[in-house]
PDB file of N, CA and C in Angstrom:
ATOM      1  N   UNK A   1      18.358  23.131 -48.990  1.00  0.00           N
ATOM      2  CA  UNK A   1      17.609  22.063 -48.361  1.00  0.00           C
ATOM      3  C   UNK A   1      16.578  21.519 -49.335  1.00  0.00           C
ATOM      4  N   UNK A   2      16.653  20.004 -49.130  1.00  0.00           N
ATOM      5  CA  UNK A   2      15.405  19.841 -49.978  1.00  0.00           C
ATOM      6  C   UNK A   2      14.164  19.875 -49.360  1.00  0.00           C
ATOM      7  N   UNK A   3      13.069  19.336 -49.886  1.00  0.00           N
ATOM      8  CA  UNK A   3      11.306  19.053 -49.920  1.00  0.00           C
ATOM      9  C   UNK A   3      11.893  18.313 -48.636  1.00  0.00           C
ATOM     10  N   UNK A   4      11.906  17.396 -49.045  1.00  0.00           N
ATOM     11  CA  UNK A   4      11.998  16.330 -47.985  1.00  0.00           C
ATOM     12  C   UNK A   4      12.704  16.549 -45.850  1.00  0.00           C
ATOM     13  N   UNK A   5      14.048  17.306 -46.681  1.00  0.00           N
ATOM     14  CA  UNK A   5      14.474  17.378 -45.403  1.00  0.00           C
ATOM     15  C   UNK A   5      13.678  18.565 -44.689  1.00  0.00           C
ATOM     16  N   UNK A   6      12.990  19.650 -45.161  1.00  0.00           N
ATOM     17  CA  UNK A   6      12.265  20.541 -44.656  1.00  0.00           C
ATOM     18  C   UNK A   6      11.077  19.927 -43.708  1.00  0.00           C
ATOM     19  N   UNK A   7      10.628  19.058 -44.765  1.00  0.00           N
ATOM     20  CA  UNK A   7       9.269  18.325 -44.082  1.00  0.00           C
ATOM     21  C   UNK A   7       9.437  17.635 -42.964  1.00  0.00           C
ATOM     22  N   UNK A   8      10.835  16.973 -43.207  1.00  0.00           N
ATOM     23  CA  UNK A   8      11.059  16.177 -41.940  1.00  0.00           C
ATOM     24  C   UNK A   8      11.454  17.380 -40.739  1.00  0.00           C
ATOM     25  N   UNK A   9      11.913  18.292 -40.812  1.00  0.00           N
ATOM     26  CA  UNK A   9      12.141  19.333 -39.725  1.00  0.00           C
ATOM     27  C   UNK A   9      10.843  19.887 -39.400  1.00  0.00           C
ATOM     28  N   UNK A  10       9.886  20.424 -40.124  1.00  0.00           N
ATOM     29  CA  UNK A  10       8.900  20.758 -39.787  1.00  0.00           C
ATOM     30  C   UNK A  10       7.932  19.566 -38.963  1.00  0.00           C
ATOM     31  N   UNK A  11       8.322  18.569 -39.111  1.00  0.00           N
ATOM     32  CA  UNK A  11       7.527  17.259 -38.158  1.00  0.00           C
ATOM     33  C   UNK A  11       7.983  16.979 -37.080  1.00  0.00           C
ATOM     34  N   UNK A  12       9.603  17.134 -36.604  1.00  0.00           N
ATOM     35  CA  UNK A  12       9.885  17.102 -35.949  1.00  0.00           C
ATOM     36  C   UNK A  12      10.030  18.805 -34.907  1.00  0.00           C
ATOM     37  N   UNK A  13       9.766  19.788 -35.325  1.00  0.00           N
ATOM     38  CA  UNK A  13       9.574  20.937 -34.693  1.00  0.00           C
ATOM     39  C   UNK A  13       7.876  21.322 -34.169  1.00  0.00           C
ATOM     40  N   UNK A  14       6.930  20.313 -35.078  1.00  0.00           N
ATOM     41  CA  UNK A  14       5.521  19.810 -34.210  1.00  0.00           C
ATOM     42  C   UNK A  14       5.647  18.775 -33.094  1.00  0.00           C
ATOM     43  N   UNK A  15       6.418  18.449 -33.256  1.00  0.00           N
ATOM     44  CA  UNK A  15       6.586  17.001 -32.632  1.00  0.00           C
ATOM     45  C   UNK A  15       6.766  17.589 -30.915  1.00  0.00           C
ATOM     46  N   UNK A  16       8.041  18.196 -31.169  1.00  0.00           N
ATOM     47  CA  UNK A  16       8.322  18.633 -29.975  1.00  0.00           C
ATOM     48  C   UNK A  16       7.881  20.003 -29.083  1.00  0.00           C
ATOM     49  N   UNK A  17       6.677  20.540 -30.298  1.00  0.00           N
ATOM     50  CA  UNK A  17       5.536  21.708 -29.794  1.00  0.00           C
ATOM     51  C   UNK A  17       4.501  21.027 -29.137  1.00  0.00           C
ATOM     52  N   UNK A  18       4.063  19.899 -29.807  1.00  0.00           N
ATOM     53  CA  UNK A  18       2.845  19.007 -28.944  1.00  0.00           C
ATOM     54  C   UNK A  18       3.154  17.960 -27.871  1.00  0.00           C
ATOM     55  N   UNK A  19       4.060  17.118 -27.690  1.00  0.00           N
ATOM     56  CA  UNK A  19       4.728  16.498 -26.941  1.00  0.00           C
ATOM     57  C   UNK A  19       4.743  17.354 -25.624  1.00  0.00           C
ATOM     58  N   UNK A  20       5.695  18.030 -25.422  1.00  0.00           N
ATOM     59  CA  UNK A  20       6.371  18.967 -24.082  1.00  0.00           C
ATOM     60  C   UNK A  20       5.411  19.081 -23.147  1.00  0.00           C
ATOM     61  N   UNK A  21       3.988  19.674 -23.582  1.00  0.00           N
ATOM     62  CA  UNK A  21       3.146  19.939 -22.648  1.00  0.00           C
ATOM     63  C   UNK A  21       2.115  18.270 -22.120  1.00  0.00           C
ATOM     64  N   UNK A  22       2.126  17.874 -23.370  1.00  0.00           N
ATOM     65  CA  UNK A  22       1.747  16.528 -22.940  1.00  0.00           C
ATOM     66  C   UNK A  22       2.549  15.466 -21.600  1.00  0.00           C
ATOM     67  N   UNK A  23       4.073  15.645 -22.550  1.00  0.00           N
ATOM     68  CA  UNK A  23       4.789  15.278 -20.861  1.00  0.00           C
ATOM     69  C   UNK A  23       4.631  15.987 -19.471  1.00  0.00           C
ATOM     70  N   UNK A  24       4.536  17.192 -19.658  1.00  0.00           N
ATOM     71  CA  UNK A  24       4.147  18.264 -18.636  1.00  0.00           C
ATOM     72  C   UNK A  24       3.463  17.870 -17.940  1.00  0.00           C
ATOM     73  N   UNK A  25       1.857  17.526 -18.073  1.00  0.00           N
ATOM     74  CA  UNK A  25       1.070  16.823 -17.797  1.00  0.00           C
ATOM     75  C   UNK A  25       0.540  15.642 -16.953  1.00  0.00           C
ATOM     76  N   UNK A  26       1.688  14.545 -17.456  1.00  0.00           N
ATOM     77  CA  UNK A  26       2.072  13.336 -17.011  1.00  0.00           C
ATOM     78  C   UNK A  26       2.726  13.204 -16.167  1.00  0.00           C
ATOM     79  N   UNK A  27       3.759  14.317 -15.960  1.00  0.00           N
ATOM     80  CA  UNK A  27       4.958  14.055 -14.197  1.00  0.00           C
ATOM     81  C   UNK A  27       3.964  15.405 -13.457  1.00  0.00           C
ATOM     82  N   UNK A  28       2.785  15.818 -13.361  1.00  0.00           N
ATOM     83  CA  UNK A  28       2.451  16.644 -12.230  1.00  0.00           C
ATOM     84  C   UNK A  28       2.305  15.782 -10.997  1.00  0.00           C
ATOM     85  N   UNK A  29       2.374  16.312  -9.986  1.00  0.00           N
ATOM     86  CA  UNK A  29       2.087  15.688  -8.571  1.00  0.00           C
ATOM     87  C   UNK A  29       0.377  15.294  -8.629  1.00  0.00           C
ATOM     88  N   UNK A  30       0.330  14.124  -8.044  1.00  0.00           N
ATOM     89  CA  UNK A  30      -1.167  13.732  -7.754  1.00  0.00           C
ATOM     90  C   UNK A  30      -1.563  14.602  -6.803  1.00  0.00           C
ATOM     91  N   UNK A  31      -3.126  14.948  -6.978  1.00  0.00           N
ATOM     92  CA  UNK A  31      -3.560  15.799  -6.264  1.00  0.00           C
ATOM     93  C   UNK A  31      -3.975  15.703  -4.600  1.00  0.00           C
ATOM     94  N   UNK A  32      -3.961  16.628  -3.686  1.00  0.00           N
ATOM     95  CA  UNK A  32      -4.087  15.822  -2.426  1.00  0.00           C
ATOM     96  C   UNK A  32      -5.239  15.602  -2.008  1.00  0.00           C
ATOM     97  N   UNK A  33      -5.505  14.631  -1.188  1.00  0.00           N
ATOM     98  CA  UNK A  33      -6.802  14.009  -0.838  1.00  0.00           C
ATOM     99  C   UNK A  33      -7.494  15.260  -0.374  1.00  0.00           C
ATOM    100  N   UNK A  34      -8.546  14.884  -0.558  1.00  0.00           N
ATOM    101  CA  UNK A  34      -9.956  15.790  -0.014  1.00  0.00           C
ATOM    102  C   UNK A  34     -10.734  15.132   1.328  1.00  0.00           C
ATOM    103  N   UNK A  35     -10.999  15.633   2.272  1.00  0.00           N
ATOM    104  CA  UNK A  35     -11.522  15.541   3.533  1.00  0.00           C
ATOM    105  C   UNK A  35     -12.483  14.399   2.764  1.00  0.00           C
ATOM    106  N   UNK A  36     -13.191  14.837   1.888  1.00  0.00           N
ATOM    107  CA  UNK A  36     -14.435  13.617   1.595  1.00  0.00           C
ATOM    108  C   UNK A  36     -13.879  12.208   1.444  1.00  0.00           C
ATOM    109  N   UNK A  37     -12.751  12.247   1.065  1.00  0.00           N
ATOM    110  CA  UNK A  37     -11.844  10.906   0.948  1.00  0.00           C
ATOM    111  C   UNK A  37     -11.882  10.385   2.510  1.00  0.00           C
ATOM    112  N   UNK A  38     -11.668  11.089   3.518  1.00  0.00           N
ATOM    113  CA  UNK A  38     -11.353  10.362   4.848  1.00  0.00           C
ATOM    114  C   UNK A  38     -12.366   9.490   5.528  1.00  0.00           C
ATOM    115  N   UNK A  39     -13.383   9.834   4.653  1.00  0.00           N
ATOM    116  CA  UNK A  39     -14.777   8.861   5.921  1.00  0.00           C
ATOM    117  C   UNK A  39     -14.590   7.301   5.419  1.00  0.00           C
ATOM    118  N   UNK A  40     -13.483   7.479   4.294  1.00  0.00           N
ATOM    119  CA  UNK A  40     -13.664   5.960   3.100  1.00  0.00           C
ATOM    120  C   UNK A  40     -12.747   5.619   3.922  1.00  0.00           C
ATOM    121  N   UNK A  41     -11.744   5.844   4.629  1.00  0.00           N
ATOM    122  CA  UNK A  41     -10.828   5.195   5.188  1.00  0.00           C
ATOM    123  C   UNK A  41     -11.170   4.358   5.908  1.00  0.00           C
ATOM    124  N   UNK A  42     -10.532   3.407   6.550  1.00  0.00           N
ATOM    125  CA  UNK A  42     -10.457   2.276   7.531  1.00  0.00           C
ATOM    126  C   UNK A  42     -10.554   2.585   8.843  1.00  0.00           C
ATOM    127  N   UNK A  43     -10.771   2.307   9.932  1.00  0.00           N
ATOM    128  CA  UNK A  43     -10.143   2.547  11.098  1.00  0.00           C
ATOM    129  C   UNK A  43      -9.394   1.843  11.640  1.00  0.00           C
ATOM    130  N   UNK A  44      -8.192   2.463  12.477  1.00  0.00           N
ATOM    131  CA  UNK A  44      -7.259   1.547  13.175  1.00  0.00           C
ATOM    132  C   UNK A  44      -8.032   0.451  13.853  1.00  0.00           C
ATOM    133  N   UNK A  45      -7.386  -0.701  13.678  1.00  0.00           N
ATOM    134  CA  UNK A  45      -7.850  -2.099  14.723  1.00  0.00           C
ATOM    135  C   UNK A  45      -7.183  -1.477  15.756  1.00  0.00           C
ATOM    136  N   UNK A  46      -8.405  -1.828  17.040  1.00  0.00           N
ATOM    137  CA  UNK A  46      -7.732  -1.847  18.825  1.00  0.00           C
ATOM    138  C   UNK A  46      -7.593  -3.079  18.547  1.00  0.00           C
ATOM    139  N   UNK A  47      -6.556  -3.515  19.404  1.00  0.00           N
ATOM    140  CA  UNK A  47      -5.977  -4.844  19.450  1.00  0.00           C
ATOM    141  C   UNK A  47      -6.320  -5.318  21.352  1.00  0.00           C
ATOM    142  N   UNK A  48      -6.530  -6.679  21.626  1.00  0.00           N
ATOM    143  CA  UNK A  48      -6.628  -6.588  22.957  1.00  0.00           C
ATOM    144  C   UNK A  48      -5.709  -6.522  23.495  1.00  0.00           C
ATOM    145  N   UNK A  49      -5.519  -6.680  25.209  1.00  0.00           N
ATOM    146  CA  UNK A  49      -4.158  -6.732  25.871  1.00  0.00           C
ATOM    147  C   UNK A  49      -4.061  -8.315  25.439  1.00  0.00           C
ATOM    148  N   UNK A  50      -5.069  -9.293  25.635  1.00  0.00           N
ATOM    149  CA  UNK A  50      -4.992 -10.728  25.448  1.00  0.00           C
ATOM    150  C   UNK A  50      -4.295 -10.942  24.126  1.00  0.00           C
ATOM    151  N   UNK A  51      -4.606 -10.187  22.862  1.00  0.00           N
ATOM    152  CA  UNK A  51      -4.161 -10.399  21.526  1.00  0.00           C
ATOM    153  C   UNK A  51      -2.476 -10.075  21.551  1.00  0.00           C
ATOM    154  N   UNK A  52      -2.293  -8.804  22.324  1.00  0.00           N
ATOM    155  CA  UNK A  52      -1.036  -8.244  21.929  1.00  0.00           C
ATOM    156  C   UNK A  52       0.104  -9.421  22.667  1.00  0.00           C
ATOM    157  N   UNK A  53      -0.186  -9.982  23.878  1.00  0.00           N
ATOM    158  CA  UNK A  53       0.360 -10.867  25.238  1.00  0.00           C
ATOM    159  C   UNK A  53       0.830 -12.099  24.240  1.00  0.00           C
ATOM    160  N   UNK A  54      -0.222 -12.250  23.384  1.00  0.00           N
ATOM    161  CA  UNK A  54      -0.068 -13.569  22.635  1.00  0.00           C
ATOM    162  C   UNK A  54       0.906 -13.594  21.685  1.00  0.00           C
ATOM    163  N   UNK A  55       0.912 -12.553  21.152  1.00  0.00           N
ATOM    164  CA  UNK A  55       1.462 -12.181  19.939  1.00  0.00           C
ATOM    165  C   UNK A  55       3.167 -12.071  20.495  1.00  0.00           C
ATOM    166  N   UNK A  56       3.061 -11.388  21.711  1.00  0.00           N
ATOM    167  CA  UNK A  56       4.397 -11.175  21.842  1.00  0.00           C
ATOM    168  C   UNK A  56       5.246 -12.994  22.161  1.00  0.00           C
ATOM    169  N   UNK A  57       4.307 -13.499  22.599  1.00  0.00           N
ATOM    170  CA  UNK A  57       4.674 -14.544  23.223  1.00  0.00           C
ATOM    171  C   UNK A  57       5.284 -15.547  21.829  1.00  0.00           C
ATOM    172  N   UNK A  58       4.424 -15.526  20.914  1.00  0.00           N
ATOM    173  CA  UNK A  58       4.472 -15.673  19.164  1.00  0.00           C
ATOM    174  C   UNK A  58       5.773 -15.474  18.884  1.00  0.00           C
ATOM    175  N   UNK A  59       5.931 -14.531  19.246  1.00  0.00           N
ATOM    176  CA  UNK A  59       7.399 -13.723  18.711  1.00  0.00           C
ATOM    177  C   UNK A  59       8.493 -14.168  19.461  1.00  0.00           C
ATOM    178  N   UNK A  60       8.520 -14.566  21.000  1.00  0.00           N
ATOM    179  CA  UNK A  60       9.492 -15.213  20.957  1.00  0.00           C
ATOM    180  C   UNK A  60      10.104 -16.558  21.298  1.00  0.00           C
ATOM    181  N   UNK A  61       8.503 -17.224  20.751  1.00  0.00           N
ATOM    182  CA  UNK A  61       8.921 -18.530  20.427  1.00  0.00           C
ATOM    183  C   UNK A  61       9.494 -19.047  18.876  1.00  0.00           C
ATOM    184  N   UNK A  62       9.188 -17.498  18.174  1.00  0.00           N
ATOM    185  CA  UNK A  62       9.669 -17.628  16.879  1.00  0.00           C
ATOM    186  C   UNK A  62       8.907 -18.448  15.836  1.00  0.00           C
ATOM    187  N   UNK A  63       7.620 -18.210  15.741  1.00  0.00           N
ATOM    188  CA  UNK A  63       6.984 -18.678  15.167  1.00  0.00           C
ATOM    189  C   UNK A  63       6.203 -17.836  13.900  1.00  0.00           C
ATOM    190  N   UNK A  64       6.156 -18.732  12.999  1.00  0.00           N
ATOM    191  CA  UNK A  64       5.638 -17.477  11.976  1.00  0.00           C
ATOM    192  C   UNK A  64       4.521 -19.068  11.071  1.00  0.00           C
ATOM    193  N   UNK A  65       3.555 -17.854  10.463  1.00  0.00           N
ATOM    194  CA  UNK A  65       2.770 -18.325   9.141  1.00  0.00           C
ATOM    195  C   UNK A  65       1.540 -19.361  10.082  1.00  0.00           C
ATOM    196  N   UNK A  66       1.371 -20.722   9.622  1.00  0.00           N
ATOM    197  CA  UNK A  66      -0.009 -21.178  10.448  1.00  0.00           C
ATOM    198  C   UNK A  66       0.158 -21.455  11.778  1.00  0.00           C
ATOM    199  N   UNK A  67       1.466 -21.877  12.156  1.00  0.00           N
ATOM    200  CA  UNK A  67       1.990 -22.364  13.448  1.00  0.00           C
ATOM    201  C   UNK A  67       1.737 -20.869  14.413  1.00  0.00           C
ATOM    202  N   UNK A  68       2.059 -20.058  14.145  1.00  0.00           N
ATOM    203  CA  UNK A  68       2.155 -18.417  14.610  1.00  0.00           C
ATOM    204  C   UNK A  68      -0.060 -18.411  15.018  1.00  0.00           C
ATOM    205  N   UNK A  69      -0.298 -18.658  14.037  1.00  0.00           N
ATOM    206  CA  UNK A  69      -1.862 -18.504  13.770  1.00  0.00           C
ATOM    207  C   UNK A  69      -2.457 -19.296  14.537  1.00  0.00           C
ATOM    208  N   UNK A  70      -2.224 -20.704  14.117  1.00  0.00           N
ATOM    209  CA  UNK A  70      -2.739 -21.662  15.457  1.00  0.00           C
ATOM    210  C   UNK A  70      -2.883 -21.238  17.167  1.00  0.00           C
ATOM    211  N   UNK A  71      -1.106 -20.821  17.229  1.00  0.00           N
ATOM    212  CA  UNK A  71      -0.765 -20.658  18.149  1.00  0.00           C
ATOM    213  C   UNK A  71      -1.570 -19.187  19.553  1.00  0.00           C
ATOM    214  N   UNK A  72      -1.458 -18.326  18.325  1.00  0.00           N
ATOM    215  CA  UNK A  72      -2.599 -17.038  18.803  1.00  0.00           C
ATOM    216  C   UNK A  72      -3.757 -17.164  19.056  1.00  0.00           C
ATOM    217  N   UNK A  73      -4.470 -18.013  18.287  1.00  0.00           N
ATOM    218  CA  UNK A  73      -5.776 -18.555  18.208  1.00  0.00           C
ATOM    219  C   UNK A  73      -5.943 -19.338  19.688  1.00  0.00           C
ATOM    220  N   UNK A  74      -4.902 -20.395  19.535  1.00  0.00           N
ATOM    221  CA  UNK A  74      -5.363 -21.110  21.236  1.00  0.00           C
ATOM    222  C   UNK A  74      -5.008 -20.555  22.749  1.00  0.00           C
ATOM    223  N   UNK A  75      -4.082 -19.515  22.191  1.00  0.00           N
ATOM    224  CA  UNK A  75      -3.356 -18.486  23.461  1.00  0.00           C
ATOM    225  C   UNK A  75      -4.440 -17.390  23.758  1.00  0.00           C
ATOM    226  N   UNK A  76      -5.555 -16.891  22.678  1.00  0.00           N
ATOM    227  CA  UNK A  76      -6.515 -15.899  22.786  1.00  0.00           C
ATOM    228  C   UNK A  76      -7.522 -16.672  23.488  1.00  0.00           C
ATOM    229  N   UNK A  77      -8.019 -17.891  22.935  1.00  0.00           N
ATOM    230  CA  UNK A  77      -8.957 -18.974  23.537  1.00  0.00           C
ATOM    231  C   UNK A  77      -9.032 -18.478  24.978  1.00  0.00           C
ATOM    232  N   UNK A  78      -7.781 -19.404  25.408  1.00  0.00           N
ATOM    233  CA  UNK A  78      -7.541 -19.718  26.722  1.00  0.00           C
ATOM    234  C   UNK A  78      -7.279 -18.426  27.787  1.00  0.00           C
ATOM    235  N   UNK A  79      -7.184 -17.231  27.405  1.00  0.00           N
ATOM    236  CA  UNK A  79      -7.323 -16.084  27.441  1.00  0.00           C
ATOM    237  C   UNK A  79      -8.442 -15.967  28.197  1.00  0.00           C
ATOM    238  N   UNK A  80      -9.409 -15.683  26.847  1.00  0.00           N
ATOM    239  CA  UNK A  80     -10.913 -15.792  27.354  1.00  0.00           C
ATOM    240  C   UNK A  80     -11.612 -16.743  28.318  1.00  0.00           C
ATOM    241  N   UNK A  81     -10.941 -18.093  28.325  1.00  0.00           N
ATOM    242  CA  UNK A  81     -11.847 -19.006  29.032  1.00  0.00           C
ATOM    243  C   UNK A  81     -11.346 -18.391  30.747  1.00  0.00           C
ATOM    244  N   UNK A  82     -10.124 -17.724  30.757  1.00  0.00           N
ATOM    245  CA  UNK A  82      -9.652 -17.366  32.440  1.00  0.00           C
ATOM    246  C   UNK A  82     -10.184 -16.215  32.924  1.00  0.00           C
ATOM    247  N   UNK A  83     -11.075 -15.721  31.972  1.00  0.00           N
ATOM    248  CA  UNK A  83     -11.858 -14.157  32.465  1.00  0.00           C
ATOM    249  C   UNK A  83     -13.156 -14.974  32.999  1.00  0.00           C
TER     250      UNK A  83
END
């Protein structure tokens, strides 16, 4: 063997001594949340019966995007104005 091809084996036999654990490293599982994480969370939206009535109604007039929005908006309105 020559100089050369030695050197190149010896770089590539570091290579793959320092590497391995580095990949090792990189595919571990993320760690699991900690209770202190939970107060950051959100809370579920209650939705009303008036919101949900509307919504369904939304759905099967088949409406989606601002028309859907409009539509909830003046169905929640009028909702409220009959209480």
């Amino acid at each position: 063997m020559t100089i050369s091809s030695r050197l190149a084996a010896a770089i590539g036999a570091s290579f793959l001594l320092f590497a391995t654990p580095v990949f090792a490293q990189s595919t571990a599982a993320p760690a699991a949340k900690s209770d202190a994480a939970a107060p950051m969370a959100k809370p579920a939206k209650v939705h009303s019966p008036e919101s949900m009535e509307c919504s369904k109604e939304a759905d099967a007039k088949g409406l989606h995007g601002k028309e859907r929005k409009k539509f909830r908006s003046e169905c929640k309105k009028a909702a409220k104005d009959k209480k």
